[in-house]
């Protein structure tokens, strides 16, 4: 999705950071909802995923999804799928494209994704 007039500008990644991009418009809308509900928590999630998308120091908050949810096909590739718990119910699911140093956000929202129900 290309930025439009009035859209928020995100800083580009530097050094070893990952670029965070939305895989779909639903994820972008969910991101905005999370921002309205928990801006500080969302900012911490953004910075953490960008700097350390596979961090292991807080597995309750940031981890790889289990079983068949642990990978997903995206743009012809099987990519690792991870989750970041933004709030008690708010989640971000993202796919790691290491070759392009991009975290593709496939879900962002204030509740659990349907795939875990």
Coordinates of N, CA, C and O in Angstrom, one line a residue:
X1 N 0.8 -1.2 0.0 CA 0.0 0.0 0.0 C 0.9 1.2 0.0 O 1.8 1.3 0.8
X2 N 0.7 2.1 -0.9 CA 1.5 3.3 -1.0 C 0.9 4.4 -0.1 O -0.3 4.5 0.1
X3 N 1.8 5.2 0.4 CA 1.4 6.3 1.3 C 0.6 7.3 0.5 O 0.8 7.5 -0.7
X4 N -0.3 7.9 1.2 CA -1.1 9.0 0.6 C -1.0 10.2 1.5 O -0.5 10.2 2.6
X5 N -1.4 11.3 0.9 CA -1.4 12.6 1.6 C -2.1 12.4 3.0 O -3.2 11.8 3.0
X6 N -1.5 12.9 4.0 CA -2.1 12.8 5.3 C -1.7 11.5 6.1 O -2.0 11.5 7.3
X7 N -1.1 10.6 5.4 CA -0.7 9.4 6.1 C 0.5 9.7 7.0 O 1.3 10.6 6.8
X8 N 0.6 8.9 8.1 CA 1.7 9.0 9.0 C 3.0 8.6 8.3 O 3.0 7.6 7.6
X9 N 4.1 9.2 8.6 CA 5.4 8.8 8.0 C 6.2 8.0 9.1 O 6.3 8.4 10.2
X10 N 6.6 6.9 8.6 CA 7.4 6.0 9.5 C 8.9 6.2 9.1 O 9.2 6.3 7.9
X11 N 9.8 6.2 10.1 CA 11.2 6.4 9.8 C 11.7 5.1 9.1 O 11.3 4.0 9.5
X12 N 12.7 5.2 8.2 CA 13.3 4.1 7.6 C 14.1 3.3 8.6 O 14.7 3.9 9.5
X13 N 14.3 2.0 8.4 CA 15.2 1.2 9.3 C 16.6 1.6 9.0 O 17.0 2.0 7.9
X14 N 17.4 1.5 10.0 CA 18.9 1.7 9.9 C 19.6 0.5 10.4 O 19.1 -0.2 11.3
X15 N 20.8 0.4 9.9 CA 21.7 -0.7 10.4 C 21.1 -2.1 10.2 O 20.6 -2.4 9.1
X16 N 21.0 -2.8 11.3 CA 20.4 -4.2 11.3 C 18.9 -4.2 11.5 O 18.4 -5.3 11.7
X17 N 18.3 -3.1 11.6 CA 16.8 -3.1 11.9 C 16.0 -3.7 10.7 O 16.5 -3.7 9.6
X18 N 14.9 -4.2 11.1 CA 13.9 -4.7 10.1 C 12.9 -3.6 9.7 O 12.6 -2.7 10.5
X19 N 12.5 -3.6 8.5 CA 11.4 -2.7 8.0 C 10.1 -3.4 8.4 O 9.9 -4.5 8.1
X20 N 9.2 -2.6 9.0 CA 7.8 -3.2 9.3 C 6.9 -2.7 8.2 O 6.8 -1.5 7.9
X21 N 6.2 -3.6 7.6 CA 5.2 -3.3 6.5 C 4.0 -4.1 6.7 O 4.0 -5.2 7.2
X22 N 2.9 -3.5 6.2 CA 1.6 -4.2 6.3 C 1.4 -5.1 5.1 O 1.6 -4.7 4.0
X23 N 1.0 -6.4 5.4 CA 0.7 -7.3 4.4 C -0.6 -7.2 3.8 O -0.9 -7.6 2.7
X24 N -1.5 -6.5 4.5 CA -2.9 -6.3 4.0 C -3.5 -5.1 4.7 O -3.0 -4.6 5.7
X25 N -4.6 -4.6 4.1 CA -5.3 -3.4 4.7 C -5.9 -3.6 6.0 O -6.0 -2.7 6.8
X26 N -6.3 -4.9 6.3 CA -6.9 -5.2 7.6 C -5.9 -5.0 8.7 O -6.2 -4.5 9.8
X27 N -4.6 -5.4 8.4 CA -3.6 -5.2 9.4 C -3.3 -3.7 9.7 O -3.1 -3.3 10.8
X28 N -3.3 -2.9 8.6 CA -3.1 -1.5 8.8 C -4.3 -0.9 9.6 O -4.0 0.0 10.5
X29 N -5.5 -1.3 9.4 CA -6.6 -0.8 10.1 C -6.5 -1.2 11.6 O -6.8 -0.4 12.5
X30 N -6.2 -2.5 11.8 CA -6.0 -2.9 13.2 C -4.9 -2.2 13.9 O -5.0 -2.0 15.1
X31 N -3.8 -1.9 13.2 CA -2.7 -1.1 13.8 C -3.2 0.2 14.3 O -2.9 0.7 15.4
X32 N -4.0 0.9 13.5 CA -4.6 2.2 13.9 C -5.5 2.0 15.1 O -5.4 2.9 16.0
X33 N -6.3 1.0 15.2 CA -7.1 0.7 16.4 C -6.2 0.5 17.6 O -6.5 1.0 18.7
X34 N -5.2 -0.3 17.5 CA -4.3 -0.5 18.6 C -3.6 0.8 19.0 O -3.5 1.0 20.2
X35 N -3.3 1.6 18.1 CA -2.7 2.9 18.4 C -3.6 3.8 19.2 O -3.2 4.5 20.1
X36 N -4.9 3.8 18.9 CA -5.9 4.6 19.6 C -6.1 4.0 21.0 O -6.3 4.8 22.0
X37 N -6.0 2.7 21.2 CA -6.3 2.1 22.5 C -5.0 2.0 23.4 O -5.1 2.2 24.6
X38 N -3.8 1.8 22.8 CA -2.6 1.6 23.6 C -1.4 2.1 22.9 O -0.5 1.4 22.5
X39 N -1.4 3.4 22.7 CA -0.3 4.0 21.9 C 1.1 3.7 22.4 O 2.0 3.4 21.6
X40 N 1.3 3.8 23.7 CA 2.6 3.6 24.2 C 3.1 2.1 24.1 O 4.2 1.8 23.7
X41 N 2.1 1.2 24.3 CA 2.4 -0.2 24.2 C 2.7 -0.6 22.7 O 3.6 -1.4 22.4
X42 N 2.0 0.1 21.8 CA 2.2 -0.2 20.4 C 3.6 0.4 19.9 O 4.3 -0.3 19.2
X43 N 3.9 1.5 20.5 CA 5.3 2.1 20.1 C 6.4 1.1 20.6 O 7.3 0.9 19.9
X44 N 6.2 0.6 21.8 CA 7.2 -0.3 22.3 C 7.3 -1.6 21.4 O 8.4 -2.1 21.2
X45 N 6.1 -2.1 21.0 CA 6.1 -3.3 20.1 C 6.8 -3.0 18.8 O 7.6 -3.8 18.3
X46 N 6.5 -1.8 18.2 CA 7.1 -1.4 17.0 C 8.7 -1.4 17.1 O 9.4 -2.0 16.3
X47 N 9.1 -0.7 18.1 CA 10.6 -0.6 18.3 C 11.2 -2.0 18.6 O 12.3 -2.3 18.1
X48 N 10.5 -2.9 19.3 CA 11.1 -4.2 19.7 C 11.1 -5.1 18.4 O 12.1 -5.7 18.2
X49 N 10.0 -5.1 17.7 CA 10.0 -5.9 16.5 C 11.0 -5.4 15.5 O 11.7 -6.2 14.8
X50 N 11.1 -4.1 15.3 CA 12.1 -3.6 14.4 C 13.5 -3.9 14.8 O 14.3 -4.3 13.9
X51 N 13.9 -3.8 16.0 CA 15.3 -4.1 16.5 C 15.6 -5.6 16.7 O 16.6 -6.0 16.3
X52 N 14.6 -6.3 17.2 CA 14.8 -7.7 17.6 C 13.6 -8.5 17.3 O 12.9 -8.9 18.2
X53 N 13.3 -8.8 16.0 CA 12.1 -9.5 15.7 C 12.0 -11.0 16.3 O 10.9 -11.5 16.4
X54 N 13.1 -11.5 16.7 CA 13.1 -12.9 17.3 C 13.6 -12.9 18.7 O 14.2 -13.8 19.2
X55 N 13.4 -11.8 19.4 CA 13.8 -11.7 20.8 C 13.3 -12.9 21.7 O 12.1 -13.3 21.5
X56 N 14.1 -13.4 22.5 CA 13.7 -14.6 23.4 C 13.7 -14.2 24.8 O 13.3 -15.1 25.7
X57 N 13.9 -13.0 25.2 CA 14.0 -12.6 26.6 C 12.6 -12.5 27.3 O 12.6 -12.5 28.5
X58 N 11.6 -12.3 26.5 CA 10.2 -12.2 27.1 C 9.3 -13.1 26.3 O 8.4 -12.5 25.5
X59 N 9.4 -14.4 26.4 CA 8.5 -15.3 25.6 C 7.0 -15.2 25.8 O 6.3 -15.6 24.9
X60 N 6.6 -14.6 26.9 CA 5.2 -14.4 27.1 C 4.6 -13.3 26.2 O 3.5 -13.3 25.8
X61 N 5.5 -12.4 25.9 CA 5.1 -11.2 25.1 C 5.4 -11.4 23.6 O 4.7 -11.0 22.7
X62 N 6.6 -12.0 23.3 CA 7.1 -12.1 21.9 C 7.6 -13.5 21.6 O 8.5 -13.9 22.3
X63 N 6.9 -14.2 20.7 CA 7.3 -15.6 20.4 C 6.9 -16.1 19.1 O 6.0 -15.5 18.4
X64 N 7.4 -17.2 18.6 CA 7.0 -17.8 17.4 C 5.7 -18.6 17.7 O 5.5 -19.2 18.8
X65 N 4.8 -18.5 16.8 CA 3.5 -19.3 16.9 C 3.8 -20.8 16.8 O 4.8 -21.2 16.1
X66 N 3.0 -21.6 17.4 CA 3.2 -23.0 17.4 C 2.5 -23.8 16.3 O 1.5 -23.3 15.8
X67 N 3.0 -25.0 16.0 CA 2.4 -25.9 15.1 C 2.2 -25.3 13.7 O 3.1 -24.6 13.2
X68 N 1.1 -25.5 13.1 CA 0.8 -25.1 11.7 C 0.8 -23.6 11.6 O 0.9 -23.0 10.5
X69 N 0.6 -22.9 12.7 CA 0.6 -21.4 12.7 C 2.0 -20.8 12.7 O 2.2 -19.6 12.4
X70 N 3.0 -21.6 12.9 CA 4.4 -21.2 13.0 C 5.0 -20.7 11.7 O 6.0 -20.0 11.7
X71 N 4.4 -21.1 10.5 CA 4.9 -20.6 9.2 C 3.7 -20.3 8.4 O 2.6 -20.7 8.6
X72 N 3.9 -19.4 7.4 CA 2.8 -19.1 6.5 C 3.5 -18.7 5.1 O 4.6 -18.3 5.1
X73 N 2.7 -19.0 4.1 CA 3.2 -18.6 2.7 C 2.9 -17.2 2.5 O 1.8 -16.7 2.7
X74 N 3.9 -16.5 1.9 CA 3.7 -15.1 1.6 C 4.6 -14.7 0.4 O 5.8 -15.0 0.4
X75 N 4.0 -14.3 -0.7 CA 4.7 -13.9 -1.9 C 5.6 -15.1 -2.4 O 6.8 -14.9 -2.7
X76 N 5.0 -16.3 -2.3 CA 5.7 -17.5 -2.8 C 6.8 -18.0 -1.9 O 7.5 -18.9 -2.3
X77 N 6.9 -17.6 -0.7 CA 7.9 -18.1 0.3 C 7.2 -18.6 1.5 O 6.1 -18.0 1.9
X78 N 7.8 -19.6 2.2 CA 7.3 -20.0 3.5 C 8.1 -19.2 4.5 O 9.3 -19.3 4.5
X79 N 7.4 -18.4 5.3 CA 8.1 -17.5 6.2 C 7.7 -17.8 7.7 O 6.5 -18.3 7.9
X80 N 8.6 -17.6 8.6 CA 8.3 -17.8 10.0 C 7.3 -16.8 10.5 O 7.4 -15.6 10.2
X81 N 6.3 -17.3 11.2 CA 5.3 -16.4 11.8 C 5.5 -16.2 13.3 O 5.6 -17.2 14.0
X82 N 5.5 -15.0 13.7 CA 5.6 -14.7 15.2 C 4.5 -13.8 15.6 O 3.8 -13.2 14.9
X83 N 4.4 -13.7 17.0 CA 3.4 -12.9 17.6 C 4.0 -12.0 18.6 O 5.0 -12.4 19.3
X84 N 3.5 -10.8 18.7 CA 3.8 -9.9 19.8 C 2.6 -9.5 20.5 O 1.6 -9.1 19.9
X85 N 2.5 -9.7 21.8 CA 1.4 -9.4 22.6 C 1.5 -7.9 23.1 O 2.3 -7.6 23.9
X86 N 0.7 -7.1 22.5 CA 0.8 -5.6 22.7 C 0.1 -5.3 24.1 O 0.6 -4.5 24.9
X87 N -1.1 -5.9 24.3 CA -1.9 -5.7 25.5 C -2.4 -7.1 25.9 O -2.1 -8.0 25.2
X88 N -3.2 -7.1 26.9 CA -3.8 -8.4 27.3 C -4.5 -9.1 26.2 O -4.4 -10.3 26.1
X89 N -5.2 -8.4 25.4 CA -5.9 -9.0 24.2 C -5.3 -8.6 22.9 O -5.4 -9.3 21.9
X90 N -4.6 -7.5 22.8 CA -4.1 -7.0 21.6 C -2.9 -7.7 21.1 O -2.0 -8.0 21.8
X91 N -2.9 -8.0 19.8 CA -1.8 -8.8 19.2 C -1.4 -8.3 17.9 O -2.1 -7.6 17.1
X92 N -0.1 -8.6 17.6 CA 0.5 -8.3 16.2 C 1.0 -9.7 15.8 O 1.8 -10.3 16.5
X93 N 0.6 -10.1 14.6 CA 1.2 -11.3 14.0 C 2.1 -10.8 12.8 O 1.6 -9.9 12.0
X94 N 3.3 -11.3 12.7 CA 4.2 -10.9 11.6 C 5.0 -12.0 11.1 O 5.3 -13.0 11.7
X95 N 5.3 -11.9 9.8 CA 6.1 -12.9 9.0 C 7.5 -12.3 8.8 O 7.6 -11.1 8.5
X96 N 8.5 -13.1 9.0 CA 9.9 -12.6 8.9 C 10.5 -13.0 7.6 O 10.7 -14.2 7.3
X97 N 10.8 -12.0 6.8 CA 11.5 -12.1 5.5 C 12.9 -11.7 5.7 O 13.2 -10.5 5.6
X98 N 13.7 -12.6 6.1 CA 15.1 -12.3 6.4 C 15.9 -11.8 5.3 O 16.8 -10.9 5.4
X99 N 15.6 -12.3 4.1 CA 16.4 -11.9 2.9 C 16.2 -10.4 2.6 O 17.2 -9.7 2.2
X100 N 15.1 -9.9 2.9 CA 14.8 -8.4 2.7 C 14.7 -7.6 4.0 O 14.4 -6.4 4.0
X101 N 15.0 -8.3 5.1 CA 15.0 -7.7 6.4 C 13.6 -6.9 6.6 O 13.6 -5.7 7.0
X102 N 12.6 -7.6 6.4 CA 11.2 -7.1 6.5 C 10.4 -7.9 7.4 O 10.4 -9.2 7.2
X103 N 9.6 -7.3 8.3 CA 8.6 -8.0 9.1 C 7.3 -7.6 8.5 O 6.9 -6.4 8.5
X104 N 6.6 -8.5 7.9 CA 5.3 -8.3 7.2 C 4.2 -8.5 8.3 O 4.0 -9.6 8.8
X105 N 3.5 -7.4 8.6 CA 2.4 -7.5 9.6 C 1.2 -8.0 8.9 O 0.6 -7.4 8.0
X106 N 0.8 -9.2 9.3 CA -0.4 -9.9 8.7 C -1.7 -9.7 9.6 O -2.8 -9.8 9.1
X107 N -1.5 -9.4 10.9 CA -2.6 -9.1 11.7 C -2.2 -8.1 12.8 O -1.1 -8.3 13.4
X108 N -3.0 -7.2 13.1 CA -2.8 -6.3 14.2 C -4.3 -6.0 14.7 O -5.1 -5.7 13.9
X109 N -4.5 -6.1 16.0 CA -5.8 -5.9 16.5 C -5.9 -5.9 18.0 O -4.9 -6.3 18.7
X110 N -7.0 -5.4 18.5 CA -7.2 -5.3 19.9 C -7.7 -6.6 20.5 O -7.8 -6.7 21.8
X111 N -8.0 -7.6 19.7 CA -8.4 -8.9 20.2 C -7.6 -10.1 19.6 O -6.7 -9.8 18.8
X112 N -7.8 -11.3 20.1 CA -7.1 -12.4 19.5 C -7.5 -12.7 18.1 O -8.6 -12.6 17.7
X113 N -6.5 -13.0 17.3 CA -6.8 -13.4 15.9 C -7.7 -14.6 15.8 O -7.6 -15.5 16.7
X114 N -8.5 -14.7 14.8 CA -9.4 -15.8 14.7 C -8.7 -17.2 14.6 O -9.2 -18.2 15.0
X115 N -7.5 -17.2 14.0 CA -6.7 -18.4 13.9 C -6.4 -19.1 15.2 O -6.1 -20.3 15.2
X116 N -6.5 -18.4 16.3 CA -6.2 -19.0 17.6 C -7.4 -19.4 18.4 O -7.3 -20.0 19.4
X117 N -8.6 -19.2 17.8 CA -9.8 -19.5 18.5 C -10.1 -21.0 18.5 O -9.7 -21.7 17.6

